[in-house]
């Protein structure tokens, strides 16, 4: 599933993948399992903005990070790209790795799965480089073991994600013009879940509520139908995230005041928020206005699908 470069595993042939931003259009926290993991239900889409990861096959795994967000990546030896590569190598004897170069465009600790998308891109690149089938179960097993958001990022296609992120039901989502905004403040997922305050074994939703979950529009439904359906949802982490980082409330207020906005909400555990518009023209105009008014923020017009 390489999006660029060669796919035959020839030594020295650079392969490339886009690591697209993940956006949680809705996010319900159903409860916390006895093992401490949270049970979720989320409609997930992917934006056109992305990191770019390249791999030049070789014997030794190495990582170089470039781009405007490179300084936000932290220690490279603990980067999710490395962790995913090591985990796949432990499962597949003789796996050839190589030189990874990550062009980091997405903000870190931002609720849009930047690191997870990078790790998923690494798994796709390693599969292509080693002539491993994309649907090889070892790929998804490593994704699940390495990070909760990595499985949904492997295919990077719209879906309803449940469980702790491992159960994925594909959906057909029409293109939704959007603006993504991050106030350039990192928000740790663990801090937001701690603020939510669920104890192991505590559930916020009973079985009957889960069974009565929203029925999402059928394939072929118009964007208008999807916007109406999504408006009936929520992000259960939005309120606790605002308590952790009040700047999120300001971002949401700005997005909700934008001309032509149809829906604005926080993604994931924050601090990135999104707004959906009826047209790409409206989204671009809103992004330009917001960027001009808040030059310190990360602002991108894109399309969700």
PDB file of C-alpha atoms in Angstrom:
ATOM      1  CA  UNK A   1       0.000   0.000   0.000  1.00  0.00           C
ATOM      2  CA  UNK A   2       2.858   2.375  -0.766  1.00  0.00           C
ATOM      3  CA  UNK A   3       1.847   5.808  -1.953  1.00  0.00           C
ATOM      4  CA  UNK A   4       5.126   6.585  -3.642  1.00  0.00           C
ATOM      5  CA  UNK A   5       8.466   5.096  -4.613  1.00  0.00           C
ATOM      6  CA  UNK A   6       9.159   1.508  -5.518  1.00  0.00           C
ATOM      7  CA  UNK A   7       7.438  -1.465  -3.948  1.00  0.00           C
ATOM      8  CA  UNK A   8       9.650  -4.350  -5.045  1.00  0.00           C
ATOM      9  CA  UNK A   9      12.021  -4.240  -2.052  1.00  0.00           C
ATOM     10  CA  UNK A  10      15.068  -3.563  -4.248  1.00  0.00           C
ATOM     11  CA  UNK A  11      18.041  -2.475  -2.131  1.00  0.00           C
ATOM     12  CA  UNK A  12      18.526   1.258  -2.212  1.00  0.00           C
ATOM     13  CA  UNK A  13      15.094   2.008  -3.677  1.00  0.00           C
ATOM     14  CA  UNK A  14      13.400   4.615  -1.489  1.00  0.00           C
ATOM     15  CA  UNK A  15       9.750   4.022  -0.643  1.00  0.00           C
ATOM     16  CA  UNK A  16       7.444   6.746   0.665  1.00  0.00           C
ATOM     17  CA  UNK A  17       4.170   6.925   2.565  1.00  0.00           C
ATOM     18  CA  UNK A  18       1.870   9.700   3.752  1.00  0.00           C
ATOM     19  CA  UNK A  19       1.002   9.549   7.458  1.00  0.00           C
ATOM     20  CA  UNK A  20      -2.374  11.313   7.400  1.00  0.00           C
ATOM     21  CA  UNK A  21      -3.867  13.105  10.373  1.00  0.00           C
ATOM     22  CA  UNK A  22      -6.564  11.094  12.158  1.00  0.00           C
ATOM     23  CA  UNK A  23      -9.656  13.039  13.216  1.00  0.00           C
ATOM     24  CA  UNK A  24     -12.212  11.733  15.699  1.00  0.00           C
ATOM     25  CA  UNK A  25     -15.496  13.151  14.411  1.00  0.00           C
ATOM     26  CA  UNK A  26     -17.228  11.677  17.453  1.00  0.00           C
ATOM     27  CA  UNK A  27     -15.778   9.996  20.531  1.00  0.00           C
ATOM     28  CA  UNK A  28     -17.784   8.225  23.204  1.00  0.00           C
ATOM     29  CA  UNK A  29     -16.024   6.812  26.263  1.00  0.00           C
ATOM     30  CA  UNK A  30     -18.191   3.874  27.274  1.00  0.00           C
ATOM     31  CA  UNK A  31     -16.180   2.927  30.326  1.00  0.00           C
ATOM     32  CA  UNK A  32     -12.916   1.646  31.704  1.00  0.00           C
ATOM     33  CA  UNK A  33     -12.106  -2.032  31.679  1.00  0.00           C
ATOM     34  CA  UNK A  34     -10.684  -3.801  34.746  1.00  0.00           C
ATOM     35  CA  UNK A  35      -7.272  -3.850  33.024  1.00  0.00           C
ATOM     36  CA  UNK A  36      -7.293  -0.037  32.914  1.00  0.00           C
ATOM     37  CA  UNK A  37      -7.949   0.419  29.190  1.00  0.00           C
ATOM     38  CA  UNK A  38     -10.874   2.592  28.123  1.00  0.00           C
ATOM     39  CA  UNK A  39     -13.654   1.247  25.893  1.00  0.00           C
ATOM     40  CA  UNK A  40     -14.398   3.706  23.103  1.00  0.00           C
ATOM     41  CA  UNK A  41     -16.739   4.238  20.202  1.00  0.00           C
ATOM     42  CA  UNK A  42     -15.577   6.745  17.610  1.00  0.00           C
ATOM     43  CA  UNK A  43     -16.280   7.805  14.047  1.00  0.00           C
ATOM     44  CA  UNK A  44     -12.831   8.335  12.577  1.00  0.00           C
ATOM     45  CA  UNK A  45     -11.867  10.131   9.371  1.00  0.00           C
ATOM     46  CA  UNK A  46      -8.540  11.153   7.869  1.00  0.00           C
ATOM     47  CA  UNK A  47      -7.404  14.541   6.637  1.00  0.00           C
ATOM     48  CA  UNK A  48      -5.260  15.493   3.689  1.00  0.00           C
ATOM     49  CA  UNK A  49      -2.597  17.050   5.916  1.00  0.00           C
ATOM     50  CA  UNK A  50       0.089  14.545   6.800  1.00  0.00           C
ATOM     51  CA  UNK A  51       3.622  13.704   7.811  1.00  0.00           C
ATOM     52  CA  UNK A  52       5.741  12.012   5.140  1.00  0.00           C
ATOM     53  CA  UNK A  53       7.848   8.952   5.904  1.00  0.00           C
ATOM     54  CA  UNK A  54      10.410   7.478   3.538  1.00  0.00           C
ATOM     55  CA  UNK A  55      12.389   4.257   3.851  1.00  0.00           C
ATOM     56  CA  UNK A  56      15.594   3.387   2.052  1.00  0.00           C
ATOM     57  CA  UNK A  57      15.928  -0.371   2.648  1.00  0.00           C
ATOM     58  CA  UNK A  58      19.041  -1.540   4.431  1.00  0.00           C
ATOM     59  CA  UNK A  59      20.316  -3.849   7.147  1.00  0.00           C
ATOM     60  CA  UNK A  60      20.117  -1.437  10.067  1.00  0.00           C
ATOM     61  CA  UNK A  61      17.146   0.605  11.285  1.00  0.00           C
ATOM     62  CA  UNK A  62      17.903   4.322  11.532  1.00  0.00           C
ATOM     63  CA  UNK A  63      15.690   7.399  11.831  1.00  0.00           C
ATOM     64  CA  UNK A  64      16.185  11.017  10.808  1.00  0.00           C
ATOM     65  CA  UNK A  65      13.508  13.608  11.547  1.00  0.00           C
ATOM     66  CA  UNK A  66      13.134  16.828   9.555  1.00  0.00           C
ATOM     67  CA  UNK A  67      10.352  19.365   9.047  1.00  0.00           C
ATOM     68  CA  UNK A  68       8.806  22.189  11.088  1.00  0.00           C
ATOM     69  CA  UNK A  69       7.621  19.919  13.926  1.00  0.00           C
ATOM     70  CA  UNK A  70      10.869  17.916  14.236  1.00  0.00           C
ATOM     71  CA  UNK A  71      11.728  19.389  17.628  1.00  0.00           C
ATOM     72  CA  UNK A  72       8.450  18.064  19.064  1.00  0.00           C
ATOM     73  CA  UNK A  73       9.333  14.405  18.432  1.00  0.00           C
ATOM     74  CA  UNK A  74      11.370  13.857  21.600  1.00  0.00           C
ATOM     75  CA  UNK A  75      13.913  11.058  21.934  1.00  0.00           C
ATOM     76  CA  UNK A  76      14.277   9.285  18.603  1.00  0.00           C
ATOM     77  CA  UNK A  77      15.092   5.897  20.141  1.00  0.00           C
ATOM     78  CA  UNK A  78      11.589   5.876  21.674  1.00  0.00           C
ATOM     79  CA  UNK A  79       9.838   7.138  18.533  1.00  0.00           C
ATOM     80  CA  UNK A  80       6.831   5.060  17.483  1.00  0.00           C
ATOM     81  CA  UNK A  81       8.424   4.496  14.063  1.00  0.00           C
ATOM     82  CA  UNK A  82      11.321   2.714  15.761  1.00  0.00           C
ATOM     83  CA  UNK A  83       9.066   0.877  18.185  1.00  0.00           C
ATOM     84  CA  UNK A  84       6.860  -0.445  15.380  1.00  0.00           C
ATOM     85  CA  UNK A  85       9.886  -1.475  13.302  1.00  0.00           C
ATOM     86  CA  UNK A  86      11.458  -3.305  16.235  1.00  0.00           C
ATOM     87  CA  UNK A  87       8.195  -5.050  17.089  1.00  0.00           C
ATOM     88  CA  UNK A  88       7.697  -6.240  13.504  1.00  0.00           C
ATOM     89  CA  UNK A  89      11.315  -7.440  13.360  1.00  0.00           C
ATOM     90  CA  UNK A  90      10.726  -9.484  16.511  1.00  0.00           C
ATOM     91  CA  UNK A  91       7.801 -11.262  14.821  1.00  0.00           C
ATOM     92  CA  UNK A  92       9.294 -11.743  11.363  1.00  0.00           C
ATOM     93  CA  UNK A  93      12.714 -13.370  11.231  1.00  0.00           C
ATOM     94  CA  UNK A  94      15.091 -11.749   8.783  1.00  0.00           C
ATOM     95  CA  UNK A  95      12.999  -8.599   8.345  1.00  0.00           C
ATOM     96  CA  UNK A  96      15.029  -5.966   6.528  1.00  0.00           C
ATOM     97  CA  UNK A  97      14.662  -2.441   7.811  1.00  0.00           C
ATOM     98  CA  UNK A  98      16.700   0.592   6.714  1.00  0.00           C
ATOM     99  CA  UNK A  99      16.942   4.374   6.879  1.00  0.00           C
ATOM    100  CA  UNK A 100      13.683   6.074   7.810  1.00  0.00           C
ATOM    101  CA  UNK A 101      13.333   9.799   7.185  1.00  0.00           C
ATOM    102  CA  UNK A 102      10.339  11.474   8.798  1.00  0.00           C
ATOM    103  CA  UNK A 103       9.209  14.869   7.526  1.00  0.00           C
ATOM    104  CA  UNK A 104       7.249  15.998  10.582  1.00  0.00           C
ATOM    105  CA  UNK A 105       4.413  18.373   9.671  1.00  0.00           C
ATOM    106  CA  UNK A 106       1.743  17.440  12.237  1.00  0.00           C
ATOM    107  CA  UNK A 107       1.906  18.763  15.806  1.00  0.00           C
ATOM    108  CA  UNK A 108       2.718  16.234  18.528  1.00  0.00           C
ATOM    109  CA  UNK A 109       0.440  15.320  21.457  1.00  0.00           C
ATOM    110  CA  UNK A 110      -2.368  16.944  19.484  1.00  0.00           C
ATOM    111  CA  UNK A 111      -5.246  14.450  19.341  1.00  0.00           C
ATOM    112  CA  UNK A 112      -4.788  13.701  15.628  1.00  0.00           C
ATOM    113  CA  UNK A 113      -2.660  10.573  15.913  1.00  0.00           C
ATOM    114  CA  UNK A 114       0.514  11.994  14.401  1.00  0.00           C
ATOM    115  CA  UNK A 115       2.870   9.503  16.024  1.00  0.00           C
ATOM    116  CA  UNK A 116       0.454   6.638  15.444  1.00  0.00           C
ATOM    117  CA  UNK A 117       0.117   7.566  11.776  1.00  0.00           C
ATOM    118  CA  UNK A 118       3.913   7.630  11.492  1.00  0.00           C
ATOM    119  CA  UNK A 119       4.156   4.148  13.031  1.00  0.00           C
ATOM    120  CA  UNK A 120       1.434   2.836  10.720  1.00  0.00           C
ATOM    121  CA  UNK A 121       3.295   4.290   7.734  1.00  0.00           C
ATOM    122  CA  UNK A 122       6.449   2.509   8.914  1.00  0.00           C
ATOM    123  CA  UNK A 123       4.589  -0.805   9.002  1.00  0.00           C
ATOM    124  CA  UNK A 124       3.290  -0.251   5.457  1.00  0.00           C
ATOM    125  CA  UNK A 125       6.773   0.617   4.238  1.00  0.00           C
ATOM    126  CA  UNK A 126       8.353  -2.417   5.878  1.00  0.00           C
ATOM    127  CA  UNK A 127       5.678  -4.663   4.397  1.00  0.00           C
ATOM    128  CA  UNK A 128       6.322  -3.262   0.912  1.00  0.00           C
ATOM    129  CA  UNK A 129      10.108  -3.429   1.301  1.00  0.00           C
ATOM    130  CA  UNK A 130      10.009  -7.058   2.447  1.00  0.00           C
ATOM    131  CA  UNK A 131       7.309  -8.215   0.005  1.00  0.00           C
ATOM    132  CA  UNK A 132       4.925  -8.963   2.857  1.00  0.00           C
ATOM    133  CA  UNK A 133       1.227  -8.938   2.051  1.00  0.00           C
ATOM    134  CA  UNK A 134      -0.507  -5.878   3.455  1.00  0.00           C
ATOM    135  CA  UNK A 135      -3.160  -8.072   5.092  1.00  0.00           C
ATOM    136  CA  UNK A 136      -0.572 -10.296   6.796  1.00  0.00           C
ATOM    137  CA  UNK A 137      -2.008 -10.701  10.324  1.00  0.00           C
ATOM    138  CA  UNK A 138       1.394  -9.941  11.847  1.00  0.00           C
ATOM    139  CA  UNK A 139       1.130  -6.344  10.628  1.00  0.00           C
ATOM    140  CA  UNK A 140      -2.069  -5.665  12.548  1.00  0.00           C
ATOM    141  CA  UNK A 141      -0.843  -7.660  15.558  1.00  0.00           C
ATOM    142  CA  UNK A 142       2.158  -5.362  15.837  1.00  0.00           C
ATOM    143  CA  UNK A 143      -0.055  -2.308  15.344  1.00  0.00           C
ATOM    144  CA  UNK A 144      -2.316  -3.363  18.220  1.00  0.00           C
ATOM    145  CA  UNK A 145       0.628  -4.143  20.478  1.00  0.00           C
ATOM    146  CA  UNK A 146       2.443  -0.867  19.779  1.00  0.00           C
ATOM    147  CA  UNK A 147      -0.318   1.723  20.269  1.00  0.00           C
ATOM    148  CA  UNK A 148      -4.101   2.017  20.546  1.00  0.00           C
ATOM    149  CA  UNK A 149      -4.441   4.430  17.601  1.00  0.00           C
ATOM    150  CA  UNK A 150      -2.073   2.602  15.257  1.00  0.00           C
ATOM    151  CA  UNK A 151      -4.541  -0.048  13.944  1.00  0.00           C
ATOM    152  CA  UNK A 152      -6.959   2.567  12.580  1.00  0.00           C
ATOM    153  CA  UNK A 153      -4.038   4.420  10.976  1.00  0.00           C
ATOM    154  CA  UNK A 154      -2.753   1.345   9.120  1.00  0.00           C
ATOM    155  CA  UNK A 155      -5.427   1.635   6.430  1.00  0.00           C
ATOM    156  CA  UNK A 156      -6.131   5.329   7.137  1.00  0.00           C
ATOM    157  CA  UNK A 157      -9.719   4.989   5.945  1.00  0.00           C
ATOM    158  CA  UNK A 158     -12.923   6.252   7.529  1.00  0.00           C
ATOM    159  CA  UNK A 159     -14.450   3.809   9.984  1.00  0.00           C
ATOM    160  CA  UNK A 160     -16.262   3.338  13.252  1.00  0.00           C
ATOM    161  CA  UNK A 161     -13.638   2.357  15.815  1.00  0.00           C
ATOM    162  CA  UNK A 162     -14.669   0.476  18.953  1.00  0.00           C
ATOM    163  CA  UNK A 163     -13.109  -1.457  21.811  1.00  0.00           C
ATOM    164  CA  UNK A 164      -9.755   0.053  22.748  1.00  0.00           C
ATOM    165  CA  UNK A 165      -9.196   0.881  19.092  1.00  0.00           C
ATOM    166  CA  UNK A 166      -8.811  -2.609  17.680  1.00  0.00           C
ATOM    167  CA  UNK A 167     -12.277  -3.157  16.185  1.00  0.00           C
ATOM    168  CA  UNK A 168     -12.750  -1.272  12.922  1.00  0.00           C
ATOM    169  CA  UNK A 169     -15.928  -1.148  10.827  1.00  0.00           C
ATOM    170  CA  UNK A 170     -15.384   0.680   7.495  1.00  0.00           C
ATOM    171  CA  UNK A 171     -17.830   3.417   6.523  1.00  0.00           C
ATOM    172  CA  UNK A 172     -18.327   5.373   3.313  1.00  0.00           C
ATOM    173  CA  UNK A 173     -17.803   9.002   4.178  1.00  0.00           C
ATOM    174  CA  UNK A 174     -18.256  11.762   1.581  1.00  0.00           C
ATOM    175  CA  UNK A 175     -15.530  14.415   1.380  1.00  0.00           C
ATOM    176  CA  UNK A 176     -16.044  16.923   4.198  1.00  0.00           C
ATOM    177  CA  UNK A 177     -14.206  20.257   3.827  1.00  0.00           C
ATOM    178  CA  UNK A 178     -12.662  21.205   7.154  1.00  0.00           C
ATOM    179  CA  UNK A 179     -10.303  23.409   9.092  1.00  0.00           C
ATOM    180  CA  UNK A 180      -7.968  21.937  11.701  1.00  0.00           C
ATOM    181  CA  UNK A 181      -6.653  24.193  14.468  1.00  0.00           C
ATOM    182  CA  UNK A 182      -4.172  23.483  17.238  1.00  0.00           C
ATOM    183  CA  UNK A 183      -3.192  26.245  19.701  1.00  0.00           C
ATOM    184  CA  UNK A 184       0.347  24.868  19.756  1.00  0.00           C
ATOM    185  CA  UNK A 185       0.086  23.462  23.257  1.00  0.00           C
ATOM    186  CA  UNK A 186       0.640  19.730  23.820  1.00  0.00           C
ATOM    187  CA  UNK A 187      -1.990  17.783  25.749  1.00  0.00           C
ATOM    188  CA  UNK A 188      -1.082  14.394  27.212  1.00  0.00           C
ATOM    189  CA  UNK A 189      -3.787  11.783  26.631  1.00  0.00           C
ATOM    190  CA  UNK A 190      -3.169  10.262  30.059  1.00  0.00           C
ATOM    191  CA  UNK A 191      -3.882  13.624  31.728  1.00  0.00           C
ATOM    192  CA  UNK A 192      -7.225  13.953  29.942  1.00  0.00           C
ATOM    193  CA  UNK A 193      -8.334  10.430  30.855  1.00  0.00           C
ATOM    194  CA  UNK A 194      -7.200  11.058  34.430  1.00  0.00           C
ATOM    195  CA  UNK A 195      -9.400  14.170  34.480  1.00  0.00           C
ATOM    196  CA  UNK A 196     -12.308  12.090  33.136  1.00  0.00           C
ATOM    197  CA  UNK A 197     -11.847  10.103  36.323  1.00  0.00           C
ATOM    198  CA  UNK A 198     -13.158   6.627  35.511  1.00  0.00           C
ATOM    199  CA  UNK A 199     -11.953   3.862  37.812  1.00  0.00           C
ATOM    200  CA  UNK A 200     -11.044   0.392  36.472  1.00  0.00           C
ATOM    201  CA  UNK A 201     -14.277  -1.544  36.006  1.00  0.00           C
ATOM    202  CA  UNK A 202     -16.426   1.620  35.916  1.00  0.00           C
ATOM    203  CA  UNK A 203     -18.689   2.101  32.900  1.00  0.00           C
ATOM    204  CA  UNK A 204     -20.505   5.260  31.815  1.00  0.00           C
ATOM    205  CA  UNK A 205     -22.854   3.461  29.405  1.00  0.00           C
ATOM    206  CA  UNK A 206     -24.915   0.361  29.973  1.00  0.00           C
ATOM    207  CA  UNK A 207     -25.414  -2.415  27.427  1.00  0.00           C
ATOM    208  CA  UNK A 208     -28.778  -1.025  26.317  1.00  0.00           C
ATOM    209  CA  UNK A 209     -27.210   2.343  25.514  1.00  0.00           C
ATOM    210  CA  UNK A 210     -24.452   0.702  23.486  1.00  0.00           C
ATOM    211  CA  UNK A 211     -27.001  -1.324  21.522  1.00  0.00           C
ATOM    212  CA  UNK A 212     -28.917   1.861  20.792  1.00  0.00           C
ATOM    213  CA  UNK A 213     -25.854   3.576  19.329  1.00  0.00           C
ATOM    214  CA  UNK A 214     -26.354   6.017  16.475  1.00  0.00           C
ATOM    215  CA  UNK A 215     -27.079   4.441  13.087  1.00  0.00           C
ATOM    216  CA  UNK A 216     -24.737   6.267  10.728  1.00  0.00           C
ATOM    217  CA  UNK A 217     -25.793   7.181   7.173  1.00  0.00           C
ATOM    218  CA  UNK A 218     -25.673   4.470   4.537  1.00  0.00           C
ATOM    219  CA  UNK A 219     -23.112   4.363   1.708  1.00  0.00           C
ATOM    220  CA  UNK A 220     -23.829   7.077  -0.831  1.00  0.00           C
ATOM    221  CA  UNK A 221     -25.386   9.439   1.711  1.00  0.00           C
ATOM    222  CA  UNK A 222     -24.797  13.124   1.082  1.00  0.00           C
ATOM    223  CA  UNK A 223     -22.460  15.275   3.143  1.00  0.00           C
ATOM    224  CA  UNK A 224     -25.527  17.055   4.535  1.00  0.00           C
ATOM    225  CA  UNK A 225     -26.818  13.776   5.990  1.00  0.00           C
ATOM    226  CA  UNK A 226     -23.459  13.081   7.598  1.00  0.00           C
ATOM    227  CA  UNK A 227     -23.147  16.534   9.099  1.00  0.00           C
ATOM    228  CA  UNK A 228     -26.620  16.190  10.636  1.00  0.00           C
ATOM    229  CA  UNK A 229     -25.769  12.765  12.044  1.00  0.00           C
ATOM    230  CA  UNK A 230     -22.398  13.873  13.417  1.00  0.00           C
ATOM    231  CA  UNK A 231     -24.017  16.904  15.056  1.00  0.00           C
ATOM    232  CA  UNK A 232     -25.975  14.478  17.215  1.00  0.00           C
ATOM    233  CA  UNK A 233     -22.742  12.997  18.557  1.00  0.00           C
ATOM    234  CA  UNK A 234     -20.118  14.390  20.901  1.00  0.00           C
ATOM    235  CA  UNK A 235     -16.572  14.008  22.164  1.00  0.00           C
ATOM    236  CA  UNK A 236     -16.719  12.842  25.771  1.00  0.00           C
ATOM    237  CA  UNK A 237     -13.115  13.977  26.297  1.00  0.00           C
ATOM    238  CA  UNK A 238     -13.791  17.583  25.308  1.00  0.00           C
ATOM    239  CA  UNK A 239     -14.844  18.842  28.744  1.00  0.00           C
ATOM    240  CA  UNK A 240     -12.012  17.141  30.686  1.00  0.00           C
ATOM    241  CA  UNK A 241      -9.496  18.269  28.047  1.00  0.00           C
ATOM    242  CA  UNK A 242     -10.625  21.891  28.459  1.00  0.00           C
ATOM    243  CA  UNK A 243     -10.068  21.569  32.198  1.00  0.00           C
ATOM    244  CA  UNK A 244      -6.544  20.330  31.485  1.00  0.00           C
ATOM    245  CA  UNK A 245      -5.871  22.941  28.790  1.00  0.00           C
ATOM    246  CA  UNK A 246      -8.298  25.900  28.722  1.00  0.00           C
ATOM    247  CA  UNK A 247      -6.903  27.109  25.366  1.00  0.00           C
ATOM    248  CA  UNK A 248      -9.059  24.426  23.730  1.00  0.00           C
ATOM    249  CA  UNK A 249     -12.192  26.380  24.668  1.00  0.00           C
ATOM    250  CA  UNK A 250     -10.826  29.437  22.872  1.00  0.00           C
ATOM    251  CA  UNK A 251     -10.097  27.407  19.741  1.00  0.00           C
ATOM    252  CA  UNK A 252     -13.615  25.994  19.728  1.00  0.00           C
ATOM    253  CA  UNK A 253     -15.124  29.461  20.210  1.00  0.00           C
ATOM    254  CA  UNK A 254     -13.147  30.806  17.246  1.00  0.00           C
ATOM    255  CA  UNK A 255     -14.117  27.878  15.026  1.00  0.00           C
ATOM    256  CA  UNK A 256     -17.786  28.076  15.969  1.00  0.00           C
ATOM    257  CA  UNK A 257     -17.794  31.771  15.118  1.00  0.00           C
ATOM    258  CA  UNK A 258     -16.269  31.203  11.661  1.00  0.00           C
ATOM    259  CA  UNK A 259     -18.407  32.149   8.683  1.00  0.00           C
ATOM    260  CA  UNK A 260     -20.059  29.105   7.091  1.00  0.00           C
ATOM    261  CA  UNK A 261     -19.172  26.641   9.854  1.00  0.00           C
ATOM    262  CA  UNK A 262     -21.502  23.643  10.126  1.00  0.00           C
ATOM    263  CA  UNK A 263     -19.967  21.745  13.032  1.00  0.00           C
ATOM    264  CA  UNK A 264     -16.970  22.296  15.335  1.00  0.00           C
ATOM    265  CA  UNK A 265     -15.577  19.815  17.855  1.00  0.00           C
ATOM    266  CA  UNK A 266     -12.358  18.652  19.473  1.00  0.00           C
ATOM    267  CA  UNK A 267     -10.547  15.627  18.026  1.00  0.00           C
ATOM    268  CA  UNK A 268      -9.296  12.804  20.224  1.00  0.00           C
ATOM    269  CA  UNK A 269      -7.920  14.004  23.529  1.00  0.00           C
ATOM    270  CA  UNK A 270      -7.019  17.441  22.105  1.00  0.00           C
ATOM    271  CA  UNK A 271      -5.846  20.037  21.722  1.00  0.00           C
ATOM    272  CA  UNK A 272      -6.576  19.960  17.967  1.00  0.00           C
ATOM    273  CA  UNK A 273     -10.124  20.926  17.029  1.00  0.00           C
ATOM    274  CA  UNK A 274     -11.873  20.716  13.683  1.00  0.00           C
ATOM    275  CA  UNK A 275     -14.672  22.550  11.928  1.00  0.00           C
ATOM    276  CA  UNK A 276     -16.661  21.242   8.958  1.00  0.00           C
ATOM    277  CA  UNK A 277     -17.845  23.511   6.157  1.00  0.00           C
ATOM    278  CA  UNK A 278     -20.091  23.075   3.140  1.00  0.00           C
ATOM    279  CA  UNK A 279     -17.355  23.890   0.630  1.00  0.00           C
ATOM    280  CA  UNK A 280     -13.578  23.929   0.342  1.00  0.00           C
ATOM    281  CA  UNK A 281     -13.765  27.621  -0.546  1.00  0.00           C
ATOM    282  CA  UNK A 282     -15.426  28.397   2.789  1.00  0.00           C
ATOM    283  CA  UNK A 283     -12.921  26.227   4.642  1.00  0.00           C
ATOM    284  CA  UNK A 284      -9.936  27.950   3.028  1.00  0.00           C
ATOM    285  CA  UNK A 285     -11.379  31.400   3.753  1.00  0.00           C
ATOM    286  CA  UNK A 286     -11.997  30.484   7.396  1.00  0.00           C
ATOM    287  CA  UNK A 287      -8.486  29.045   7.764  1.00  0.00           C
ATOM    288  CA  UNK A 288      -6.942  32.206   6.341  1.00  0.00           C
ATOM    289  CA  UNK A 289      -8.949  34.406   8.702  1.00  0.00           C
ATOM    290  CA  UNK A 290      -8.130  32.300  11.756  1.00  0.00           C
ATOM    291  CA  UNK A 291      -4.423  32.119  10.895  1.00  0.00           C
ATOM    292  CA  UNK A 292      -4.309  35.891  10.471  1.00  0.00           C
ATOM    293  CA  UNK A 293      -6.005  36.466  13.816  1.00  0.00           C
ATOM    294  CA  UNK A 294      -3.962  33.845  15.675  1.00  0.00           C
ATOM    295  CA  UNK A 295      -0.504  33.648  14.092  1.00  0.00           C
ATOM    296  CA  UNK A 296       0.800  31.384  16.838  1.00  0.00           C
ATOM    297  CA  UNK A 297      -1.718  28.635  16.096  1.00  0.00           C
ATOM    298  CA  UNK A 298      -1.325  25.704  13.696  1.00  0.00           C
ATOM    299  CA  UNK A 299      -4.138  26.137  11.161  1.00  0.00           C
ATOM    300  CA  UNK A 300      -4.806  23.945   8.117  1.00  0.00           C
ATOM    301  CA  UNK A 301      -7.652  23.779   5.625  1.00  0.00           C
ATOM    302  CA  UNK A 302      -8.167  20.236   4.382  1.00  0.00           C
ATOM    303  CA  UNK A 303     -10.747  17.596   3.461  1.00  0.00           C
ATOM    304  CA  UNK A 304     -11.867  14.721   5.661  1.00  0.00           C
ATOM    305  CA  UNK A 305     -12.756  11.354   4.148  1.00  0.00           C
TER     306      UNK A 305
END
